[in-house]
Coordinates of C-alpha atoms in Angstrom, one line a residue:
M1 CA 129.7 149.3 157.6
A2 CA 129.9 149.0 161.3
A3 CA 128.2 152.0 163.6
D4 CA 129.8 153.9 165.7
S5 CA 130.8 152.2 169.4
T6 CA 130.5 153.5 172.3
P7 CA 130.5 151.8 176.6
P8 CA 127.4 151.3 177.0
P9 CA 126.7 153.0 180.4
G10 CA 127.7 152.9 183.9
A11 CA 125.7 154.5 185.7
P12 CA 121.7 156.2 185.5
F13 CA 123.8 159.5 185.6
D14 CA 127.1 158.9 183.1
A15 CA 129.1 162.3 183.7
P16 CA 130.2 162.3 180.3
R17 CA 127.3 161.7 177.8
L18 CA 124.7 163.7 179.8
R19 CA 127.7 167.1 179.2
I20 CA 126.2 166.4 176.4
L21 CA 122.7 165.9 176.1
W22 CA 122.6 169.2 177.9
S23 CA 125.3 171.1 175.4
F24 CA 122.3 171.2 172.9
A25 CA 119.8 172.6 176.1
R26 CA 122.0 174.7 177.5
P27 CA 121.8 178.1 174.9
H28 CA 117.2 177.5 175.5
R29 CA 118.5 177.6 179.9
R30 CA 117.1 180.3 180.7
T31 CA 113.9 179.6 178.7
L32 CA 114.4 175.7 180.3
A33 CA 114.4 177.2 183.9
L34 CA 111.5 179.4 183.4
G35 CA 109.8 176.1 182.4
L36 CA 111.2 175.4 185.1
V37 CA 109.8 177.9 187.7
L38 CA 106.0 177.5 186.0
A39 CA 106.8 173.6 187.1
L40 CA 107.2 175.2 190.6
A41 CA 104.6 176.6 190.6
G42 CA 101.8 173.9 189.8
S43 CA 103.3 171.8 191.7
A44 CA 102.8 174.4 195.1
L45 CA 99.4 174.9 193.4
G46 CA 99.1 170.5 193.3
L47 CA 100.6 170.7 197.0
A48 CA 97.9 172.8 198.6
T49 CA 95.0 170.9 197.5
P50 CA 95.1 168.2 200.2
M51 CA 95.6 171.2 202.8
I52 CA 92.4 173.1 201.2
T53 CA 90.7 170.1 201.8
K54 CA 91.4 168.7 205.3
W55 CA 90.5 172.7 205.8
V56 CA 86.9 172.0 204.4
L57 CA 86.6 168.8 205.8
D58 CA 87.3 171.1 209.4
A59 CA 85.0 173.6 208.0
L60 CA 82.4 170.5 208.5
N61 CA 83.9 168.7 211.8
D62 CA 83.1 172.2 212.6
S63 CA 80.0 173.2 211.5
A64 CA 82.3 176.7 209.8
S65 CA 81.5 177.7 206.4
L66 CA 82.6 176.3 203.0
S67 CA 82.8 179.1 201.1
G68 CA 86.7 179.7 201.8
P69 CA 87.7 175.9 201.1
V70 CA 85.6 175.9 197.9
T71 CA 86.7 179.2 196.7
A72 CA 90.4 178.9 197.3
L73 CA 90.3 174.7 195.3
F74 CA 88.4 177.1 192.3
V75 CA 91.5 179.3 192.0
L76 CA 94.1 176.4 192.3
L77 CA 92.4 174.7 189.3
V78 CA 92.7 178.3 187.2
V79 CA 95.6 179.6 188.4
G80 CA 96.9 175.8 188.1
A81 CA 94.8 174.9 184.1
A82 CA 96.4 179.0 182.9
V83 CA 100.0 178.2 184.0
S84 CA 100.5 173.8 183.5
Y85 CA 99.2 175.9 179.5
R86 CA 103.1 178.0 179.8
Q87 CA 104.9 175.5 180.9
W88 CA 104.3 173.4 178.4
C89 CA 103.8 175.9 175.0
M90 CA 106.8 177.0 176.3
L91 CA 108.9 174.1 176.6
G92 CA 107.8 171.9 173.6
T93 CA 108.6 175.6 171.9
V94 CA 112.5 175.5 172.8
G95 CA 112.3 171.4 172.6
E96 CA 111.4 171.6 168.4
R97 CA 114.0 174.8 168.5
V98 CA 116.8 171.9 170.2
V99 CA 116.1 169.9 166.4
L100 CA 116.0 172.2 164.5
E101 CA 119.4 173.2 165.5
A102 CA 121.1 170.4 166.0
R103 CA 120.2 169.6 162.8
E104 CA 121.0 172.5 160.8
S105 CA 124.4 171.5 162.5
M106 CA 124.2 168.4 161.5
V107 CA 123.7 168.9 158.2
R108 CA 126.3 172.7 157.7
R109 CA 128.1 169.3 159.0
F110 CA 127.7 167.5 156.1
L111 CA 128.0 169.8 153.3
R112 CA 131.0 170.9 154.8
A113 CA 133.0 167.9 155.3
T114 CA 135.3 166.2 153.5
V115 CA 134.0 163.4 150.4
P116 CA 136.3 160.9 151.8
A117 CA 134.9 161.3 155.4
L118 CA 131.4 161.7 153.8
T119 CA 132.1 157.8 151.6
R120 CA 133.2 156.0 154.3
R121 CA 129.4 156.2 156.4
P122 CA 126.8 154.3 154.3
T123 CA 124.6 158.1 153.4
G124 CA 120.9 157.0 155.1
E125 CA 122.6 156.1 158.5
L126 CA 123.6 160.0 158.3
V127 CA 120.0 161.2 157.2
T128 CA 119.0 158.8 160.3
R129 CA 120.9 160.9 162.9
V130 CA 119.0 164.1 161.3
T131 CA 115.8 162.2 161.3
S132 CA 115.4 160.2 163.9
D133 CA 118.2 160.0 167.2
T134 CA 116.5 164.4 167.0
V135 CA 113.4 163.6 168.1
L136 CA 114.9 161.5 170.5
L137 CA 117.0 164.8 172.1
R138 CA 114.1 167.0 171.3
E139 CA 111.7 164.9 174.5
A140 CA 115.4 165.0 175.8
T141 CA 116.1 168.9 176.1
A142 CA 113.2 169.9 176.8
Q143 CA 111.7 167.9 179.5
S144 CA 113.7 165.5 180.8
F145 CA 116.0 168.5 182.7
V146 CA 113.3 170.3 183.6
G147 CA 110.8 167.6 184.5
L148 CA 113.7 165.5 186.5
V149 CA 114.1 168.9 189.2
N150 CA 110.1 168.9 189.1
G151 CA 109.3 165.6 189.8
A152 CA 112.5 165.8 192.7
V153 CA 111.1 169.2 194.4
M154 CA 107.3 167.9 193.9
L155 CA 108.4 164.5 196.1
L156 CA 110.4 166.7 198.8
G157 CA 107.5 169.4 199.2
S158 CA 105.6 166.2 199.3
L159 CA 107.5 164.7 201.7
V160 CA 108.4 167.8 203.4
L161 CA 103.8 168.0 203.4
M162 CA 103.5 164.8 204.6
G163 CA 105.5 165.2 208.4
V164 CA 103.9 168.0 208.3
L165 CA 100.5 166.0 209.1
D166 CA 102.6 162.7 211.4
L167 CA 106.0 162.2 211.1
V168 CA 105.3 157.9 211.8
L169 CA 103.3 157.6 209.0
L170 CA 106.1 159.2 207.3
G171 CA 108.8 156.8 208.2
T172 CA 106.5 153.9 206.3
T173 CA 106.5 156.5 203.5
M174 CA 109.5 156.6 203.4
A175 CA 111.2 153.2 203.7
A176 CA 108.0 152.7 200.9
V177 CA 109.9 155.5 199.2
A178 CA 113.9 154.0 199.6
V179 CA 113.4 150.5 198.5
T180 CA 111.7 151.4 195.4
G181 CA 114.4 154.2 194.8
A182 CA 116.9 151.6 195.3
L183 CA 115.4 149.5 192.2
F184 CA 114.9 151.7 190.2
A185 CA 118.7 153.2 190.2
L186 CA 120.1 149.7 189.6
L187 CA 116.6 149.5 186.2
M188 CA 118.5 152.7 184.7
P189 CA 121.7 151.1 182.6
G190 CA 119.9 149.2 181.4
I191 CA 117.2 151.2 179.7
G192 CA 120.0 153.2 178.0
T193 CA 122.3 151.1 177.2
A194 CA 119.7 148.8 174.9
Q195 CA 118.4 152.3 173.7
Q196 CA 121.6 153.2 172.7
R197 CA 122.1 150.0 170.6
S198 CA 118.4 149.9 169.3
Q199 CA 120.0 153.2 167.8
E200 CA 122.7 151.6 166.0
H201 CA 120.7 149.9 164.4
I202 CA 118.4 151.5 163.3
G203 CA 121.4 153.7 161.4
L204 CA 122.3 150.6 159.9
L205 CA 119.1 149.9 158.7
G206 CA 118.8 153.1 157.3
G207 CA 121.9 153.3 155.4
R208 CA 121.3 149.7 154.2
L209 CA 117.8 150.9 152.8
E210 CA 119.4 154.2 151.0
G211 CA 122.2 151.8 148.9
T212 CA 119.3 148.9 148.3
L213 CA 117.2 151.5 147.0
R214 CA 119.7 153.5 145.3
A215 CA 120.2 149.6 143.2
I216 CA 116.6 148.8 142.6
R217 CA 117.6 147.8 139.2
T218 CA 120.0 145.9 139.9
V219 CA 118.0 144.3 142.5
K220 CA 115.4 143.1 140.5
V221 CA 117.9 142.0 137.7
S222 CA 119.4 140.1 139.8
R223 CA 116.2 138.3 141.3
A224 CA 117.9 139.1 144.5
E225 CA 114.7 140.9 146.6
E226 CA 114.4 138.4 149.3
R227 CA 118.1 137.9 150.1
A228 CA 118.4 142.0 150.2
A229 CA 115.0 142.6 152.1
E230 CA 116.6 139.4 154.6
Q231 CA 120.2 141.6 154.8
I232 CA 117.7 144.9 156.1
M233 CA 116.2 142.8 158.1
A234 CA 118.3 141.7 159.8
D235 CA 119.5 144.6 161.1
A236 CA 115.5 146.1 161.6
R237 CA 115.3 142.6 164.0
S238 CA 117.9 144.1 165.8
A239 CA 117.2 147.2 166.7
A240 CA 113.7 145.9 167.8
E241 CA 114.9 143.2 169.6
Y242 CA 117.2 146.0 171.7
G243 CA 114.3 148.2 171.5
I244 CA 112.3 145.1 172.7
R245 CA 114.6 144.6 176.1
A246 CA 114.3 148.7 176.5
V247 CA 111.1 148.1 177.0
R248 CA 110.9 145.6 179.2
Q249 CA 113.1 148.0 181.2
E250 CA 110.5 150.4 181.8
A251 CA 108.3 148.4 182.3
L252 CA 109.6 146.6 185.2
A253 CA 110.9 150.1 186.1
W254 CA 107.5 151.8 186.4
T255 CA 105.6 149.0 187.3
V256 CA 107.8 148.1 190.9
A257 CA 106.9 152.5 191.5
G258 CA 104.1 151.7 190.9
S259 CA 104.1 148.8 193.2
G260 CA 106.2 150.7 195.6
I261 CA 104.3 153.9 196.5
Q262 CA 101.1 150.7 196.7
L263 CA 102.4 148.9 199.6
A264 CA 103.0 152.7 200.9
I265 CA 99.6 153.0 200.5
I266 CA 98.4 150.3 202.5
A267 CA 101.5 150.8 205.2
I268 CA 99.6 154.0 205.5
L269 CA 96.3 153.1 205.7
G270 CA 97.1 150.1 208.3
V271 CA 98.8 152.2 210.2
G272 CA 96.9 155.1 210.0
A273 CA 93.5 153.6 210.9
W274 CA 95.4 152.7 214.0
R275 CA 97.1 155.8 214.9
V276 CA 93.1 157.2 214.2
G277 CA 91.8 154.5 216.4
E278 CA 94.5 154.9 219.2
G279 CA 93.1 158.9 219.0
R280 CA 96.9 159.9 218.0
L281 CA 96.1 161.3 214.6
E282 CA 92.5 163.3 213.2
V283 CA 90.2 161.0 210.5
S284 CA 90.9 164.7 208.3
S285 CA 94.8 164.1 208.4
L286 CA 94.7 160.7 207.7
I287 CA 92.3 161.9 204.2
A288 CA 94.9 164.6 204.1
F289 CA 98.0 162.5 204.7
L290 CA 95.8 160.1 201.6
L291 CA 95.8 162.4 199.1
Y292 CA 99.7 163.2 200.1
A293 CA 100.7 159.8 199.0
F294 CA 98.5 159.6 196.0
T295 CA 100.1 162.2 195.1
L296 CA 103.7 160.4 195.4
M297 CA 102.6 158.8 192.6
E298 CA 102.2 161.6 190.0
P299 CA 106.5 163.3 190.4
V300 CA 108.0 159.4 191.2
T301 CA 106.6 158.7 187.5
T302 CA 108.0 162.2 186.3
L303 CA 111.2 161.0 187.9
S304 CA 111.1 157.6 185.6
Q305 CA 109.6 158.5 182.4
N306 CA 112.0 161.9 183.2
L307 CA 115.3 159.5 183.7
T308 CA 113.7 157.3 180.2
S309 CA 114.4 159.7 178.5
L310 CA 117.2 161.2 179.8
Q311 CA 119.1 158.3 179.0
A312 CA 117.5 158.3 175.3
G313 CA 118.4 161.8 174.7
M314 CA 122.1 161.3 175.7
A315 CA 121.8 158.1 173.4
A316 CA 121.0 160.5 170.7
A317 CA 122.9 162.9 172.0
E318 CA 126.5 160.6 172.0
R319 CA 125.1 159.5 168.1
I320 CA 124.9 163.7 166.9
R321 CA 127.7 165.1 168.2
Q322 CA 129.7 161.8 166.5
T323 CA 129.4 162.7 163.1
A324 CA 131.7 166.5 164.5
D325 CA 134.4 163.6 163.7
L326 CA 133.7 164.9 160.1
T327 CA 137.1 165.9 158.6
A328 CA 135.7 169.1 157.8
E329 CA 137.4 171.0 155.0
D330 CA 138.7 174.2 155.1
T331 CA 136.6 177.6 154.9
T332 CA 139.5 179.4 154.9
A333 CA 143.6 179.0 152.8
A334 CA 145.3 177.8 155.2
S335 CA 148.4 180.5 154.0
G336 CA 148.4 182.4 157.3
R337 CA 144.9 183.6 157.7
G338 CA 142.6 181.6 158.0
T339 CA 141.7 177.4 160.0
S340 CA 139.6 174.8 158.8
A341 CA 136.3 174.3 159.8
V342 CA 135.4 174.9 163.0
R343 CA 134.1 171.4 165.4
P344 CA 131.8 172.6 168.0
A345 CA 134.2 173.0 171.4
E346 CA 133.1 169.9 173.7
G347 CA 129.6 172.5 175.7
D348 CA 128.9 174.2 172.2
A349 CA 125.6 171.9 170.1
R350 CA 125.9 174.9 167.3
E351 CA 129.2 174.8 164.2
Q352 CA 130.6 177.7 165.0
V353 CA 130.6 179.2 160.6
P354 CA 134.1 181.0 160.3
E355 CA 134.1 184.8 158.9
R356 CA 135.1 184.5 155.5
D357 CA 138.5 186.0 154.5
A358 CA 138.8 187.7 151.0
P359 CA 139.1 185.6 148.2
V360 CA 142.9 185.4 146.4
R361 CA 143.5 187.4 143.4
D362 CA 145.0 187.0 141.3
V363 CA 145.5 187.8 137.6
P364 CA 146.2 185.0 135.0
V365 CA 149.0 184.9 132.5
R366 CA 149.3 183.2 129.5
D367 CA 152.0 181.2 129.9
V368 CA 151.5 179.8 133.5
P369 CA 149.5 176.8 133.0
V370 CA 145.6 177.5 134.5
L371 CA 146.3 173.9 136.5
E372 CA 149.6 171.6 137.5
L373 CA 150.6 169.1 139.4
R374 CA 154.6 168.6 140.5
G375 CA 155.4 165.4 141.6
V376 CA 151.8 164.6 143.6
S377 CA 151.8 161.7 145.5
A378 CA 147.9 160.4 146.7
Q379 CA 146.1 158.1 148.4
Y380 CA 142.6 157.3 150.4
G381 CA 143.4 156.7 153.2
P382 CA 147.1 156.2 156.3
D383 CA 147.3 152.7 154.9
A384 CA 146.5 152.9 151.7
A385 CA 147.9 152.0 149.0
H386 CA 149.2 155.7 147.0
A387 CA 146.5 155.8 144.8
V388 CA 148.9 158.4 142.2
T389 CA 152.5 158.6 142.2
D390 CA 154.4 160.6 141.7
V391 CA 151.9 162.7 138.8
R392 CA 153.7 165.6 136.8
L393 CA 151.5 167.7 134.5
A394 CA 150.4 171.1 133.3
V395 CA 146.8 172.0 131.7
P396 CA 147.6 175.1 129.6
R397 CA 145.4 178.1 130.3
L398 CA 143.5 177.2 126.7
G399 CA 143.0 173.6 124.8
H400 CA 141.3 170.1 125.2
T401 CA 143.7 167.8 127.2
A402 CA 143.0 164.4 127.4
I403 CA 143.3 161.9 130.1
V404 CA 143.0 158.1 129.5
G405 CA 144.1 154.8 130.6
P406 CA 142.2 151.3 131.5
S407 CA 140.1 150.9 135.3
G408 CA 142.2 152.1 138.4
A409 CA 144.5 154.3 136.5
G410 CA 144.3 157.3 138.4
K411 CA 141.8 159.4 136.8
T412 CA 139.2 160.0 138.9
T413 CA 141.1 160.3 141.6
L414 CA 143.3 162.8 138.8
F415 CA 140.3 164.8 139.3
S416 CA 139.8 164.5 142.7
L417 CA 142.8 166.0 144.1
L418 CA 142.0 169.5 141.6
L419 CA 138.5 169.2 143.3
R420 CA 140.1 169.0 146.8
F421 CA 138.1 166.0 147.1
L422 CA 140.9 164.9 147.7
E423 CA 144.5 166.2 149.7
P424 CA 148.1 165.5 148.1
V425 CA 150.2 163.1 151.0
D426 CA 153.7 165.1 148.4
G427 CA 154.1 166.8 145.4
E428 CA 151.8 170.0 145.3
L429 CA 149.3 171.3 143.2
L430 CA 148.8 174.9 141.1
L431 CA 146.2 177.2 140.0
N432 CA 147.4 180.1 138.5
G433 CA 151.1 179.9 139.5
R434 CA 150.4 180.0 143.3
P435 CA 149.9 177.0 145.2
Y436 CA 146.9 175.0 146.7
R437 CA 146.7 175.6 150.1
D438 CA 147.0 180.2 149.0
Y439 CA 143.2 179.5 148.3
S440 CA 140.5 178.0 149.9
H441 CA 138.6 175.5 148.8
S442 CA 135.1 177.6 147.7
E443 CA 138.0 180.0 145.9
V444 CA 139.3 177.1 144.5
R445 CA 135.9 175.6 143.0
A446 CA 135.1 178.9 141.8
R447 CA 136.9 178.4 138.9
L448 CA 136.2 175.3 138.0
A449 CA 133.6 173.4 136.8
Y450 CA 133.0 169.9 137.1
V451 CA 131.2 166.7 134.6
E452 CA 130.4 164.2 136.8
Q453 CA 130.8 160.8 135.2
D454 CA 127.5 159.1 137.0
T455 CA 125.9 162.5 136.5
P456 CA 123.2 163.3 140.0
V457 CA 120.3 165.2 139.4
V458 CA 120.6 167.1 142.3
P459 CA 117.0 167.5 144.6
G460 CA 114.4 170.5 142.4
T461 CA 113.0 171.8 139.8
L462 CA 115.3 172.3 136.7
R463 CA 115.8 175.1 136.5
E464 CA 117.3 174.6 140.5
N465 CA 119.6 172.3 138.3
L466 CA 121.1 175.0 136.4
L467 CA 121.8 177.9 139.3
L468 CA 123.0 175.4 141.1
A469 CA 126.9 176.8 140.9
R470 CA 125.5 180.5 139.7
P471 CA 121.6 181.1 140.7
E472 CA 122.1 185.1 139.0
A473 CA 121.9 183.7 135.4
T474 CA 119.7 184.8 133.0
E475 CA 116.7 183.6 131.9
E476 CA 118.5 184.5 128.2
E477 CA 121.3 183.0 129.4
L478 CA 120.2 179.2 130.6
H479 CA 118.0 178.5 127.6
R480 CA 121.7 179.3 125.4
V481 CA 123.7 176.0 127.0
L482 CA 120.1 174.5 126.8
A483 CA 120.4 174.5 122.9
D484 CA 123.9 174.3 123.2
V485 CA 123.9 170.9 124.8
R486 CA 120.4 169.9 122.6
L487 CA 117.8 169.9 125.5
T488 CA 115.3 172.7 124.3
E489 CA 113.0 170.4 123.1
K490 CA 113.0 168.3 126.3
V491 CA 112.4 171.2 127.9
D492 CA 110.0 172.9 125.9
G493 CA 107.9 169.8 126.5
L494 CA 107.8 169.5 129.9
E495 CA 104.4 170.9 131.0
A496 CA 106.2 173.5 133.7
G497 CA 108.9 174.4 131.6
L498 CA 112.5 174.8 133.3
D499 CA 110.0 175.0 136.7
S500 CA 109.7 171.4 136.1
P501 CA 110.7 168.9 139.4
L502 CA 113.6 166.4 138.6
S503 CA 114.2 163.4 139.1
S504 CA 116.0 160.0 139.0
A505 CA 112.9 158.3 137.4
H506 CA 112.1 161.4 135.0
V507 CA 115.8 162.6 133.3
S508 CA 117.6 159.4 130.6
G509 CA 121.2 159.2 131.9
G510 CA 121.7 161.1 128.4
E511 CA 119.4 164.0 129.5
R512 CA 121.7 163.9 133.3
Q513 CA 124.6 164.2 131.7
R514 CA 123.2 167.6 129.4
I515 CA 122.0 168.6 132.4
A516 CA 125.3 168.5 134.6
L517 CA 127.4 169.9 131.2
A518 CA 124.6 172.7 130.7
R519 CA 125.2 173.0 134.2
A520 CA 129.1 173.6 134.1
L521 CA 128.9 175.2 130.7
L522 CA 127.2 178.4 132.3
R523 CA 129.5 178.7 135.3
T524 CA 132.1 180.0 132.1
P525 CA 134.8 178.5 134.2
E526 CA 138.4 178.9 133.9
V527 CA 138.7 174.9 133.8
L528 CA 135.7 172.6 132.3
L529 CA 136.5 169.1 133.9
L530 CA 134.9 166.7 132.3
D531 CA 134.5 162.7 133.4
E532 CA 133.1 160.8 130.2
A533 CA 130.5 163.2 129.4
T534 CA 129.3 161.8 126.6
A535 CA 129.4 158.0 127.2
Q536 CA 125.6 157.7 127.9
L537 CA 124.6 159.9 124.7
D538 CA 123.3 159.3 121.4
G539 CA 125.3 159.9 118.0
L540 CA 124.3 163.2 117.3
T541 CA 123.2 164.9 120.6
E542 CA 127.7 163.2 120.9
A543 CA 128.7 165.8 117.9
A544 CA 126.9 168.5 119.4
V545 CA 128.6 168.5 122.6
Q546 CA 131.6 168.0 120.3
D547 CA 131.0 171.1 119.1
C548 CA 130.3 172.5 123.2
I549 CA 133.9 171.3 124.0
R550 CA 135.7 172.2 121.2
S551 CA 134.4 175.3 120.9
R552 CA 134.8 175.8 124.6
A553 CA 138.8 174.7 124.9
A554 CA 138.7 177.8 121.8
T555 CA 138.2 180.4 125.7
G556 CA 139.1 178.2 128.2
A557 CA 139.9 174.6 129.2
V558 CA 138.7 171.5 128.9
V559 CA 140.3 168.2 131.1
T560 CA 138.5 165.3 130.2
V561 CA 138.4 161.3 131.2
A562 CA 138.0 159.3 128.4
H563 CA 137.4 155.9 126.5
R564 CA 135.2 157.1 123.1
L565 CA 137.3 157.9 120.8
S566 CA 135.2 160.7 119.6
T567 CA 136.6 163.1 123.1
V568 CA 139.7 161.9 122.6
V569 CA 141.0 161.9 118.9
D570 CA 140.7 166.2 118.6
A571 CA 142.9 166.9 122.2
D572 CA 145.2 168.9 121.8
L573 CA 147.2 166.9 124.4
I574 CA 146.3 163.1 125.6
V575 CA 147.9 162.0 129.1
V576 CA 148.2 158.1 128.8
M577 CA 148.2 156.3 132.8
E578 CA 149.4 153.3 134.2
G579 CA 149.3 151.9 137.4
G580 CA 149.1 155.7 139.1
R581 CA 150.8 157.1 136.5
I582 CA 151.9 159.0 133.5
R583 CA 153.3 156.8 131.0
A584 CA 153.1 159.2 127.9
R585 CA 152.0 161.6 126.6
G586 CA 150.7 164.0 123.2
T587 CA 148.4 164.0 120.7
H588 CA 146.2 161.1 118.4
E589 CA 148.9 160.2 116.4
E590 CA 151.6 160.5 117.9
L591 CA 150.1 157.8 120.3
L592 CA 148.8 155.4 118.7
A593 CA 152.5 155.7 116.9
T594 CA 154.4 155.1 120.5
D595 CA 152.9 154.5 123.0
R596 CA 151.5 150.3 123.2
L597 CA 149.1 150.6 126.3
Y598 CA 147.5 153.4 124.5
R599 CA 146.0 151.2 121.7
E600 CA 145.6 148.5 123.4
L601 CA 142.6 151.1 124.3
V602 CA 141.6 151.9 121.3
A603 CA 142.1 148.6 119.5
A604 CA 140.0 147.2 123.1
L605 CA 136.7 149.8 122.0
R606 CA 136.8 148.8 118.2
L607 CA 137.9 151.6 117.1
A608 CA 138.5 152.8 113.6
T609 CA 142.3 155.8 113.4
T610 CA 143.0 157.7 110.3
T611 CA 146.3 157.7 110.8
A612 CA 148.4 156.2 108.0
A613 CA 151.0 155.2 110.8
T614 CA 152.8 152.7 111.3
P615 CA 152.8 151.3 114.7
S616 CA 156.7 150.3 116.3
P617 CA 156.5 148.7 119.9
A618 CA 156.3 152.0 122.7

C-alpha cells in the first residue's frame, strides 16, 4: 500500500505544515518561552565576552588593573554554565513530553478506529509513525523553535555590537551574511522534501517487514526468503536514497554557511588591517570585532541546524497528523446522546476524550430475539460490491445457531456486523429489541463475546489474556473456565502458572483457541460468537469444548460459524449462506432433506450423517 503522499514543500517555512508542527508544541508554550528566555540570557552572556576581552586589552595597553575584567569573565563563565544546564534540562523534558503525548494520541486513535480503517493500512507502517516519526518531532518541537529565535537574536545582537565597534567592517560582514542566507534559503525546501520521502519509505518498510515476519513459516516453506528480502530492501534502499539526498543537501547548506563566515573573516582581516594602519581603528576593537565574527559561526550554525531539524519535524508532524483521518468508532450512542469519537481540532495536538454517557438500560424479554437483522446489506467500501444482501435473521435468547456456507458466502461479514466492526448500508440490527443506533459500540460489545478463527495471543501473560474482557474475575472463576476447556494441565506445567508470559511460539493453535474460548466463557455474555472455535482441536478436547457450547446454549445464545459436523449437528438452528444471502435455514436433518448446497457441504467434508431421511432435490 502506498504511503500517504503530500505535495512537496515549496518554501523553508511552509505555513500549513508549520502550523501542524506548532500544534504539538503549543501546549508547552510557557515552558518553551521560559527556555527561550534562558537561551537569550545565555546568548547575551556570550555576546558580552568579546567586549570584556576588549576591556582586558585596553587595560593592558593603559597598564590598568586586570582584576575587574578577569572577575567579569569568571562570572560570565559560571552564570553561563548554570543557564545552559537549566535550559537543556527544560527543553529536553519538553521534547520527551511532546513525544509521549503524540504517541499516546496515536495509540488511542488506532485503538478507537474502526476495523476497516485500520486494516486498510499495513500494521508496521502505523507502528513506524508511533516509533520513528515521533523522534523527529521531539527535536523539532523542543529545540527548533527556541533555537531559531535564539539564533536570530544572537545573530542580530552580534551584528549590532559589531556596528558599535566599526560600521565599515559591519558592512563587509553583512554582504557575506546576505549571500550566505540567500543560498541557504534555496537549499532548505529540497532538504524537507527528501526527509519526508525518506520517512514515507521507512513506513512502507515497516509495514512490509511486519507482514513478512507474521507469515515467516509460509515464506520459508515457499523458499521465498531471498525474494521477500528483496521486496523489503527495495523500500529500505528508497529510504536510504532519499536520506542520502537530504544529507547531501544538509552538507551543502552547512558548507555554504561555514564558507560564508570564513569569507567574512578573511575580508574583515584585510579591511581591518588596512583601517588599523590608517589609524581609524584600534587594535583592541579589531580583535573584539574578529571575536564577534568567530562567534557569528555559532548563530549561523544554530540557524542552519534548526532549520534542517524543523524541516524533518514538519514532515514527521504531517505524517502523524494524517492518522487523524482514521475513522473512529462512536463512543456514545447516536440517538441524540453524543457524537462520534472526537478528532482533534486543527492546531490541537492531543485527542479530546469525550465524556461517556450512562449505558442504555434494556430489560431482556423472553420472546424478543437477543439479536435480529432486518434486511441488512453491507459492503467494505463505497465502490465495493455488497458482501451481504438483505439478510434477515433472528437469534433466539437461548440456544445454538450455526452459520454455514462456502467461502465468500458472507459468514465473517455477518459477525463483523453483529460486533459493529462494520456498519450496514441498508437495513437495521437490533439488540434486545432495540436498534443498534441506541447503543455505543462499547455497549453492544459488552453483551457479546467473540472467539476468532485465527485466535491471536494478546501480548502479556496468560492471566492478562484471560482477564482482558473481565479484569475483576476471581481465581476460582479463572480455574473453572480453564478446566472447562481442558487447559488446567497445561497451566500447571508452566513455570509461573497463570503469570507465565505468552507468545505465539509458546502455545499451539489449539491452545490459542482454547485460551480465547476460556476468555469468552469468563465473560458470561448474552451472546457467545464462535468463528470455527474447534478448527484446530483434537477429538477429545473438541468434545469438551462442545460440552461448553451446549452448556452455554442452555443459559444464553451461542452463534457459531462452523465447518465441522460436530459443531453443527446439535445446533437448534442452522443457517445456510451463499453469495451474501441466506438461502436456507433449519435443523441438520431438515437441511439434509431439503437443501442441495448443505448436502454438498457435508459431502465435501466427507462427513457421515446419522439421518435416515431420503434426500430430495432442493
